[in-house]
Tab-separated table of C-alpha atoms in Angstrom:
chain	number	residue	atom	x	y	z
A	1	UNK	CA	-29.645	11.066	21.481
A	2	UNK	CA	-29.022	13.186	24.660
A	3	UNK	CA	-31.851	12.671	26.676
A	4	UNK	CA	-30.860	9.806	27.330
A	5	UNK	CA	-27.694	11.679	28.508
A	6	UNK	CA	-29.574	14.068	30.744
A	7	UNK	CA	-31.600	11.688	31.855
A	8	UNK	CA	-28.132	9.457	33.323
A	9	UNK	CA	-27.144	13.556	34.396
A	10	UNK	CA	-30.351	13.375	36.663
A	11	UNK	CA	-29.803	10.356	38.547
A	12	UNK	CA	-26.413	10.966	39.575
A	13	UNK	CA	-27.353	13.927	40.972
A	14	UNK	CA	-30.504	12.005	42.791
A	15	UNK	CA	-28.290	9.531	43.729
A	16	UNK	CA	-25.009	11.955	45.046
A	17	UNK	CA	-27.812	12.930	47.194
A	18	UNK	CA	-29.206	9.489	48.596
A	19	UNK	CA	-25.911	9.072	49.463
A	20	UNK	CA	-22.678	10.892	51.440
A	21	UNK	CA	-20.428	11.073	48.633
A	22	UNK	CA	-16.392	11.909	49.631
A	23	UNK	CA	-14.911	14.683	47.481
A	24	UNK	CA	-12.878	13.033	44.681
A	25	UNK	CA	-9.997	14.371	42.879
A	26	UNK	CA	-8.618	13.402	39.997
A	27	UNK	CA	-5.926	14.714	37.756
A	28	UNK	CA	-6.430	14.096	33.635
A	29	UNK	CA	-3.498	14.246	31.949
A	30	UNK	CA	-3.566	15.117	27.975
A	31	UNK	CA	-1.005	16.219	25.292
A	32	UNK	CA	-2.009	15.097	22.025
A	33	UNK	CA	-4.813	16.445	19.884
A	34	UNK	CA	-7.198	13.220	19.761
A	35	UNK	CA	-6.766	13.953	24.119
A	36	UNK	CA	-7.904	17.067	23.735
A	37	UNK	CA	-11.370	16.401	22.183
A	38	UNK	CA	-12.078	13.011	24.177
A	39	UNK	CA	-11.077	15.893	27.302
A	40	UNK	CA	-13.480	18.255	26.303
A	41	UNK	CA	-16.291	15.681	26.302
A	42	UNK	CA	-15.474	14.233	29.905
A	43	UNK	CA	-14.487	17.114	31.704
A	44	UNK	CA	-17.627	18.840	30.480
A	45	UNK	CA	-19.646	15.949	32.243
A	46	UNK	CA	-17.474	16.525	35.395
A	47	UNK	CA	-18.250	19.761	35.310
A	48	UNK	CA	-22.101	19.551	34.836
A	49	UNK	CA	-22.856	17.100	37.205
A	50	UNK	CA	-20.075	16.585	39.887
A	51	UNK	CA	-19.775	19.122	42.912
A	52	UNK	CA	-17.803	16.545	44.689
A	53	UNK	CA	-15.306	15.698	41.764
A	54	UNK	CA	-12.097	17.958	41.381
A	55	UNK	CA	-10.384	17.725	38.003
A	56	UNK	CA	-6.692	19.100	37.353
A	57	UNK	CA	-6.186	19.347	33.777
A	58	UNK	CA	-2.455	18.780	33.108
A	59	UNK	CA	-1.071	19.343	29.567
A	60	UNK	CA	2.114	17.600	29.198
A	61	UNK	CA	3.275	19.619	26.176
A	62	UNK	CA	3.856	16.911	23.619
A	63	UNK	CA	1.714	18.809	21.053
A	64	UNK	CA	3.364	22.098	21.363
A	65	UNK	CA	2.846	23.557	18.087
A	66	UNK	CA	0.189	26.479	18.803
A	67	UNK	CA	-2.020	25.421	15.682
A	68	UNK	CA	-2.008	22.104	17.459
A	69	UNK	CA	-2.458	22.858	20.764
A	70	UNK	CA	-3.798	26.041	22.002
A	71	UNK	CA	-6.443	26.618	18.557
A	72	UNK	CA	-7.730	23.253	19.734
A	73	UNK	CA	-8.267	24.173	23.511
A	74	UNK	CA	-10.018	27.154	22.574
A	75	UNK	CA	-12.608	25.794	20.355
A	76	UNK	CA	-13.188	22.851	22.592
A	77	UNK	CA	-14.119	25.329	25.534
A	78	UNK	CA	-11.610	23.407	27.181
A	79	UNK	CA	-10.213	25.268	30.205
A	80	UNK	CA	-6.782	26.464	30.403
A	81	UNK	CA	-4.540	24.056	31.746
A	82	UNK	CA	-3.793	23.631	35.502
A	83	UNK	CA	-0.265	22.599	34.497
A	84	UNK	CA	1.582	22.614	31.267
A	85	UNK	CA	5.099	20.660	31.053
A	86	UNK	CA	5.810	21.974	27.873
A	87	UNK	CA	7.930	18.582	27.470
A	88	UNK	CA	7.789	17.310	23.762
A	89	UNK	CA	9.890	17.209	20.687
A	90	UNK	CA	12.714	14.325	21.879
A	91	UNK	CA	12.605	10.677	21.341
A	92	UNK	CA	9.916	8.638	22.689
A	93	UNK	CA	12.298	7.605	25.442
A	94	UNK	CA	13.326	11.244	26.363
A	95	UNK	CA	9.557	12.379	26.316
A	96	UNK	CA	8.062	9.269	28.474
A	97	UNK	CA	10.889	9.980	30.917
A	98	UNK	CA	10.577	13.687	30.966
A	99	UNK	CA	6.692	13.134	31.526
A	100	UNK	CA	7.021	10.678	34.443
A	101	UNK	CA	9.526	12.960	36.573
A	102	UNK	CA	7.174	15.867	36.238
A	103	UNK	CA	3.973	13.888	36.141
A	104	UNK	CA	5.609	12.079	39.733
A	105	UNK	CA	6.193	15.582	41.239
A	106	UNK	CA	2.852	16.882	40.861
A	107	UNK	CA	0.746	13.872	41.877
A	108	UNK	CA	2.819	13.896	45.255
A	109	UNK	CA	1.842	17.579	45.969
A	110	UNK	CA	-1.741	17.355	44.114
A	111	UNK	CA	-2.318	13.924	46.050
A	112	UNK	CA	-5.630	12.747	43.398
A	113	UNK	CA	-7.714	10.144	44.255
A	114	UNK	CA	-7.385	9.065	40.518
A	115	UNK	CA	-5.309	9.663	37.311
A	116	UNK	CA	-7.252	9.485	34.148
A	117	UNK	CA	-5.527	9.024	30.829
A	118	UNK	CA	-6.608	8.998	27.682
A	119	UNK	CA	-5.863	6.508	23.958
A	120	UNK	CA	-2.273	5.130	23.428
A	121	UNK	CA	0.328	7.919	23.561
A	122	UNK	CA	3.416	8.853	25.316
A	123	UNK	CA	1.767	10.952	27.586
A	124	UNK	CA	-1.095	7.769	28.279
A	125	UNK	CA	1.838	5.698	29.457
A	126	UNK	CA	3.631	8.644	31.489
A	127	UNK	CA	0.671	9.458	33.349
A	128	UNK	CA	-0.317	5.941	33.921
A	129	UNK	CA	3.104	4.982	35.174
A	130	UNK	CA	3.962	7.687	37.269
A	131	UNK	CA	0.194	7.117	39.250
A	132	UNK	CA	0.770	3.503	39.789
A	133	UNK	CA	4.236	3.733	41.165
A	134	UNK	CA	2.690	5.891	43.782
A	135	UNK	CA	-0.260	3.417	44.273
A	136	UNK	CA	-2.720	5.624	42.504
A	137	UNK	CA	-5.640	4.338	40.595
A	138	UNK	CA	-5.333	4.672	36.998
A	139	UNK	CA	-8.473	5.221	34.851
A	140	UNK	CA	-7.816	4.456	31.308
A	141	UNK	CA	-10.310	5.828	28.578
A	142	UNK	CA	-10.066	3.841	25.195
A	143	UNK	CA	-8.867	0.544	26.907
A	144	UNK	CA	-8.537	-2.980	24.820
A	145	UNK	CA	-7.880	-1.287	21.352
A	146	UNK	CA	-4.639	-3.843	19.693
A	147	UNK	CA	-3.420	-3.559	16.181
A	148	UNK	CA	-0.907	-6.695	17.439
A	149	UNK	CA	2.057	-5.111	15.923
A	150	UNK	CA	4.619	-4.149	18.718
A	151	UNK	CA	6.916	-2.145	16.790
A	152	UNK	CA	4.073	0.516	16.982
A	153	UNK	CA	4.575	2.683	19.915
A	154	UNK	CA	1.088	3.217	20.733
A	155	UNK	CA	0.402	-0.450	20.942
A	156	UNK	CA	3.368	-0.653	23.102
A	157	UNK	CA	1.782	1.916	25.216
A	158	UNK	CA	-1.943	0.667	25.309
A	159	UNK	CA	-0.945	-2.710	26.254
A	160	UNK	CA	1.097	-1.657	29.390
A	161	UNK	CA	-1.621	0.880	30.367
A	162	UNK	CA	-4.456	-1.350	30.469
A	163	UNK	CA	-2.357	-3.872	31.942
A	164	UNK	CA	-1.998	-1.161	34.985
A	165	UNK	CA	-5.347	0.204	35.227
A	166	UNK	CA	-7.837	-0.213	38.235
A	167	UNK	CA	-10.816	1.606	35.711
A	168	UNK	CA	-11.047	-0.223	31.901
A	169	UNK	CA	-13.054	2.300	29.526
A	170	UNK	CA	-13.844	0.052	26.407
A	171	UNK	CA	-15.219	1.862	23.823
A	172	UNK	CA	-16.539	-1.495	21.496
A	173	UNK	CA	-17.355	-5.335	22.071
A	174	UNK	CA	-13.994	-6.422	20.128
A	175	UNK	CA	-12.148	-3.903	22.774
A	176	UNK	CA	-13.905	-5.729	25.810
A	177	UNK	CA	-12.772	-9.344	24.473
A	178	UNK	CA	-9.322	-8.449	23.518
A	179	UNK	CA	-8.883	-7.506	27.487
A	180	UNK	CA	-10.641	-10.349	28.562
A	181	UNK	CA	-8.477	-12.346	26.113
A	182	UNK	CA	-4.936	-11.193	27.742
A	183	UNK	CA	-6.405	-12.233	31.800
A	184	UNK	CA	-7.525	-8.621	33.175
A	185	UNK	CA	-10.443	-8.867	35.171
A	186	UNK	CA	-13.822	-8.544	34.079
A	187	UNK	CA	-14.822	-6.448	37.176
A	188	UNK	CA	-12.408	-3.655	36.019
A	189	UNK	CA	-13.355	-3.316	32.656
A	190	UNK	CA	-16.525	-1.651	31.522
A	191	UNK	CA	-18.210	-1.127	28.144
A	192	UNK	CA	-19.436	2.662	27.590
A	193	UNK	CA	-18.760	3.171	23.844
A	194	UNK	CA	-16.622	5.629	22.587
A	195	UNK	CA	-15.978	9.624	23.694
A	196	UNK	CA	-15.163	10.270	20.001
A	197	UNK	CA	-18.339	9.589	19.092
A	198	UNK	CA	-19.749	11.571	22.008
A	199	UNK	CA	-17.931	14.680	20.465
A	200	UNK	CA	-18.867	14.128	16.831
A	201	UNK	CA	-22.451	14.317	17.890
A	202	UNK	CA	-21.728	17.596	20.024
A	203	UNK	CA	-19.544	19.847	17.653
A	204	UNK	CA	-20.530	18.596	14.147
A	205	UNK	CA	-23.230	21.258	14.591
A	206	UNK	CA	-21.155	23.573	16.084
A	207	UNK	CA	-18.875	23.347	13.157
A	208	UNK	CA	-21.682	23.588	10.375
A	209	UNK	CA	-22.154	27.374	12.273
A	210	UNK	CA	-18.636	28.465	12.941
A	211	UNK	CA	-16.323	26.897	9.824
A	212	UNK	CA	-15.779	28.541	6.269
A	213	UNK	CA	-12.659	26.448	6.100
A	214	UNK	CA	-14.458	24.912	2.716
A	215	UNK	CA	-15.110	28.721	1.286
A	216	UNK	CA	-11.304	29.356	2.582
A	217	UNK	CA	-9.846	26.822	0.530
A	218	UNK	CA	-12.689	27.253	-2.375
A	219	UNK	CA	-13.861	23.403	-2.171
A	220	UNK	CA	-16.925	21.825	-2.857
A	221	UNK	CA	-18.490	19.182	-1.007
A	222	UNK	CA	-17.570	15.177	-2.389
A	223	UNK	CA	-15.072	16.884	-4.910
A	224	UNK	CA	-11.397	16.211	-2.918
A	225	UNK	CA	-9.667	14.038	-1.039
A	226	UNK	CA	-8.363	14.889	2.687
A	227	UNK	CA	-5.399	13.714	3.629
A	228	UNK	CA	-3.452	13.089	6.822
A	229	UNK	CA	0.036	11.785	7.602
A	230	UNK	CA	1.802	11.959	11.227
A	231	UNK	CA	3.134	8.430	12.132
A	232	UNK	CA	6.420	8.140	13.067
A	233	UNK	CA	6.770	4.960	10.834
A	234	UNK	CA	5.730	6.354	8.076
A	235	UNK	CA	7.352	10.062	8.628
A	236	UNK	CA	10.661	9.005	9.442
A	237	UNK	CA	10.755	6.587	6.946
A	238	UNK	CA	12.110	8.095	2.894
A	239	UNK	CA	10.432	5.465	1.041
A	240	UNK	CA	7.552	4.718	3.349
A	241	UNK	CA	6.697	8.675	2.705
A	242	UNK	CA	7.715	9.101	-0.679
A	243	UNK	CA	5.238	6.428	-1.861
A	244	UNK	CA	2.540	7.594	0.462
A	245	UNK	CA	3.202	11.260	-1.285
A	246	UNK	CA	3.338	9.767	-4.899
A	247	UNK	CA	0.356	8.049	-4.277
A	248	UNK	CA	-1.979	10.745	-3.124
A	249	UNK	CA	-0.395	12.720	-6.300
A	250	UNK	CA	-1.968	10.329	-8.354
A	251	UNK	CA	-5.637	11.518	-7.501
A	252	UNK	CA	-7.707	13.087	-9.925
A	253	UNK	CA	-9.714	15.190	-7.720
A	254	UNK	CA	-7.239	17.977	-5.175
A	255	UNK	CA	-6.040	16.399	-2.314
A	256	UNK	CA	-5.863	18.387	0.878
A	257	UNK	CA	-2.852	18.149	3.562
A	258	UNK	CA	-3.059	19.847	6.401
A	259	UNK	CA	0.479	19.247	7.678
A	260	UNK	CA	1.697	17.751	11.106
A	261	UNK	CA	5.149	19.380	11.834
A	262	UNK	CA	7.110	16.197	12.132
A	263	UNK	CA	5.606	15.670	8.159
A	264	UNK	CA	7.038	19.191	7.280
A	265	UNK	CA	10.014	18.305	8.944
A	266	UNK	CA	10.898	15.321	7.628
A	267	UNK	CA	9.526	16.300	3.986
A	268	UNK	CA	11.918	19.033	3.891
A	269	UNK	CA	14.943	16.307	5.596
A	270	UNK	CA	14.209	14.030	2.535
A	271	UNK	CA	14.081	16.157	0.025
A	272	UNK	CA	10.216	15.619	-0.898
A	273	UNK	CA	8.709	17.870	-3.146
A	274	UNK	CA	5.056	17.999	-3.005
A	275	UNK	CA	3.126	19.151	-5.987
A	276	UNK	CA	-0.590	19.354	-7.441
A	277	UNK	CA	-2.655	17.591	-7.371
A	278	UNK	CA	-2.037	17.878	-3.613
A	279	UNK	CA	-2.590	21.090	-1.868
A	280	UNK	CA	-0.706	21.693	1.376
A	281	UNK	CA	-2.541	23.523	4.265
A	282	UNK	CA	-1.055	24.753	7.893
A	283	UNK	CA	-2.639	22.275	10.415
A	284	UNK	CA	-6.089	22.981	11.344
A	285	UNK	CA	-8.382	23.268	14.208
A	286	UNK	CA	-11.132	20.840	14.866
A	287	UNK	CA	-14.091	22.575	14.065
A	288	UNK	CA	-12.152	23.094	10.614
A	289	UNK	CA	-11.518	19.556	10.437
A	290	UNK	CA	-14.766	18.076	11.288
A	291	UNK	CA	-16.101	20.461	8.019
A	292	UNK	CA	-13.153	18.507	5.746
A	293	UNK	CA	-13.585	15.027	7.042
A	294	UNK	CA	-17.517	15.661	6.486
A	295	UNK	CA	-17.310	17.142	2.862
A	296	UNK	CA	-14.992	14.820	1.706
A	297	UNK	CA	-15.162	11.854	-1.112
A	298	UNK	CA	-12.520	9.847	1.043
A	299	UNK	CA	-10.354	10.438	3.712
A	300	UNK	CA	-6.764	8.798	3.662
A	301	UNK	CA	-5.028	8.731	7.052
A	302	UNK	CA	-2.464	7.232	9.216
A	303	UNK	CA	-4.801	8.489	12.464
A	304	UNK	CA	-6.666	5.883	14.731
A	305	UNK	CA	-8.973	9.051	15.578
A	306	UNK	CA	-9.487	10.093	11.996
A	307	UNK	CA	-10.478	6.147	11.131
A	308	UNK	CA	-13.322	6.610	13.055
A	309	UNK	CA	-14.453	10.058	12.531
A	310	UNK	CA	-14.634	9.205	8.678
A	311	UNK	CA	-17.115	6.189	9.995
A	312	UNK	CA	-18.947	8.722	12.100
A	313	UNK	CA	-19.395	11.063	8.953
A	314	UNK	CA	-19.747	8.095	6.734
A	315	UNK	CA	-17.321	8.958	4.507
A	316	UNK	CA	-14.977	6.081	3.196
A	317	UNK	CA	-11.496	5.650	4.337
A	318	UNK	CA	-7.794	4.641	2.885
A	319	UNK	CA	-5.669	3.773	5.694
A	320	UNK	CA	-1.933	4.257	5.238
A	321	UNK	CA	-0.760	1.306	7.791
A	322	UNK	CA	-0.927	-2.224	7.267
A	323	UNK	CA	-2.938	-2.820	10.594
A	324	UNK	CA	-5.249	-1.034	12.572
A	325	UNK	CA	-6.644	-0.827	15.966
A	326	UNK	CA	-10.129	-0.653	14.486
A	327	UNK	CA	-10.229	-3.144	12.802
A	328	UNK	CA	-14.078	-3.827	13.281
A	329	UNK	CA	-14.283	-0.782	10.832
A	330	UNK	CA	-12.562	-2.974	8.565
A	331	UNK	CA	-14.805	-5.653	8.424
A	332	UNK	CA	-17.322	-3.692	7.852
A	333	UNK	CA	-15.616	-2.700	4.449
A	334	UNK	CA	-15.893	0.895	4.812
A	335	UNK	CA	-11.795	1.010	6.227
A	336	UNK	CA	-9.303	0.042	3.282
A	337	UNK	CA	-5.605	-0.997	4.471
A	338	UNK	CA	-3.333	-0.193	2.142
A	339	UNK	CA	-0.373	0.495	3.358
A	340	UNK	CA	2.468	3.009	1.789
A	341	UNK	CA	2.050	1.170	-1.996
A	342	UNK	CA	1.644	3.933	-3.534
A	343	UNK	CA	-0.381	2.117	-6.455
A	344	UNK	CA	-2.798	0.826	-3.995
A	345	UNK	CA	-3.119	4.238	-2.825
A	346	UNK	CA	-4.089	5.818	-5.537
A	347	UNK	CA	-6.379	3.037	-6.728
A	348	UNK	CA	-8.007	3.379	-3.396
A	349	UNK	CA	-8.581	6.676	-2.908
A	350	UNK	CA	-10.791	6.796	-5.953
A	351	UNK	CA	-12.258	3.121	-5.619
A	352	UNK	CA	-15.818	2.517	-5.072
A	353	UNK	CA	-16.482	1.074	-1.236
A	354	UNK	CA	-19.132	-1.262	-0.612
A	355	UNK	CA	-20.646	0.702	2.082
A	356	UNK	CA	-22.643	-0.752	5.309
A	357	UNK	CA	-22.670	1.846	7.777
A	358	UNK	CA	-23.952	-0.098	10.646
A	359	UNK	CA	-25.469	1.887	13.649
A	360	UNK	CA	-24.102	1.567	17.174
A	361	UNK	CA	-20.832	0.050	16.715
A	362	UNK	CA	-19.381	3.015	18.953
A	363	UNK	CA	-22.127	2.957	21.546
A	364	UNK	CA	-24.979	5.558	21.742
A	365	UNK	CA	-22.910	8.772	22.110
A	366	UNK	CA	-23.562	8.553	26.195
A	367	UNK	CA	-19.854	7.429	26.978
A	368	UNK	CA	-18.890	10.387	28.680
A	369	UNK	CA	-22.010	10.460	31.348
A	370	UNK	CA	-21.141	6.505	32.249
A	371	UNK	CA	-17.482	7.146	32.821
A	372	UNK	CA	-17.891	10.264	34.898
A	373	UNK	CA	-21.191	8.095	37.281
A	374	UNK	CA	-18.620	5.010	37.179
A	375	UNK	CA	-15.623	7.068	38.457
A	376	UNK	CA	-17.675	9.013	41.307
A	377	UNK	CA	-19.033	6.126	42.300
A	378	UNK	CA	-16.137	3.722	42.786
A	379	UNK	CA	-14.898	2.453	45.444
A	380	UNK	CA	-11.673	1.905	46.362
């Protein structure tokens, strides 16, 4: 699978020297966990094959929690940020303003060629804002995704980024037509599959090696169910999280809950008690996590990145929304929307999928090399 990757490694470099290629420098900013491993992937290409690129790595703080942040840069090999804004914890109005102020200051004394941002979260539309007010390229990674439901955030904040971008990362063929759909231009936009699936490939081994989160927490592979819940409209909601919480509690196999600290939060707001057969856990790193999606009999999730990650580990998935951004996964039957019902959570999380695992739908685990060549390569 990676030849083909070092083979795309060698002709940039024949190519950089064919040609006289101008520095570039671009700044990447990142502050939520799913950021951090699609980071890792790219900026390891950068760093690999591009003498002429300059990447600033700026970390705008909006996971701050050090189980969620600093665990994650560490096993990614991701290097320390350049900049960290530690901004996070307000509204999503108080965070996206905080972000752009700072994110404004340093691109006017960093001066980047390009900003690169990454998926669908505060921090995406910051970045992306900020750069195009000062008539900087944008480079979006994970371009065209839509769930079509407005009152999400992220959708809120995909839409407007891609509608800003210069560079269009899709990472599918549904991605590609739902841009081409809403009148951006088909030169901008290109189709290189999806980083996520770049970094399953790399660290799944690495994770076999390095994890005993499974002889930690004394489970056995295909014998619980792992569980995650961060969304704001399901978090901040009582009965939205009540039912999601009875309905996981209805499993007969343990469920596992690694807790996000706006779930602990709020659990502890509401007055939720939590009790077998689901067993919380402190939030994990990724190497950990990769191990639990793996093992697992299902996976139920409010995550867009841990919808596909069950896919890439074929292991089938209950989706607590009632739309998705991936929705080809879906289709393919091996993604169940249920909602927060919590008795159509707890009849899927023990249902029988009909499984078709179909090969490629994420592109060929190259994404990262084609971004990085596209980027250098541009011109402006």
């Amino acid at each position: 699978m990676y030849l083909l990757g070092r083979l795309i490694l060698r002709a940039i470099k024949i190519h950089k020297k064919l040609q006289n290629v101008n520095d570039v420098k671009v700044i990447t900013i990142i502050g939520a966990r799913p950021q951090f491993i699609k980071a890792s992937v790219v900026s390891r290409v950068f760093k690999q094959c591009c003498e002429s690129v300059e990447e600033i790595l700026v970390h705008t703080g909006q996971h701050y929690d050090e189980n969620m942040s600093k665990v994650f840069f560490d096993e990614l090999g991701i290097s320390k940020p350049d900049y960290n804004l530690g901004i996070g914890g307000g509204t999503h109005g108080q965070n996206t303003g905080r972000m752009i102020e700072e994110i404004e200051g340093l691109l006017l004394l960093e001066k980047p060629d390009w900003v690169l941002v990454y998926g669908d979260t505060d921090s995406t539309l910051a970045g992306a804002l900020a750069a195009v007010k000062l008539h900087i390229p944008v480079v979006h990674i994970e371009a065209g995704l839509r769930s079509f439901n407005r009152r999400m955030p992220e959708e809120v904040n995909r839409v407007l980024t891609d509608h800003i971008a210069t560079l269009l990362f899709a990472p599918t063929e549904l991605a590609l037509k739902n841009l081409l759909k809403e009148g951006i231009e088909r030169s901008k936009i290109h189709l290189v599959g999806d980083v996520m699936y770049d970094a399953a490939l790399y660290f799944y081994k690495k994770a076999e090696q390095k994890s005993k989160i499974l002889e930690t927490l004394k489970l056995s592979s295909k014998e619980y169910v792992l569980a995650t819940v961060h969304r704001q409209e399901n978090t901040d909601d009582k009965h939205r999280l009540s039912s999601i919480i009875n309905g996981l509690s209805q499993s007969s196999v343990p469920v596992i809950l690694p807790l996000h600290p706006r779930t602990k939060k709020q659990l502890n707001l509401f007055g939720i008690n939590i009790g077998t057969p689901i067993k919380v856990v402190e939030p994990v790193g990724y190497l950990d996590m990769i191990m639990l999606e793996k093992n697992a009999r299902a996976i139920a999730t409010d995550s867009g990145g841990v919808q596909k990650e069950a896919y890439f580990y074929q292991v089938p998935c209950v989706t607590l929304r009632e739309e998705t951004e991936w929705v080809e996964l879906v289709e393919q039957g091996v993604n169940l929307l249920v909602g927060y019902d919590e008795n159509a959570i707890a009849k899927s999380i023990t249902a029988s999928f009909s499984h078709r695992w179909m090969e490629g739908m994420y592109g060929d685990g190259e994404a990262a090399y084609k971004i990085v060549n596209e980027i250098q390569y541009t011109q402006l």
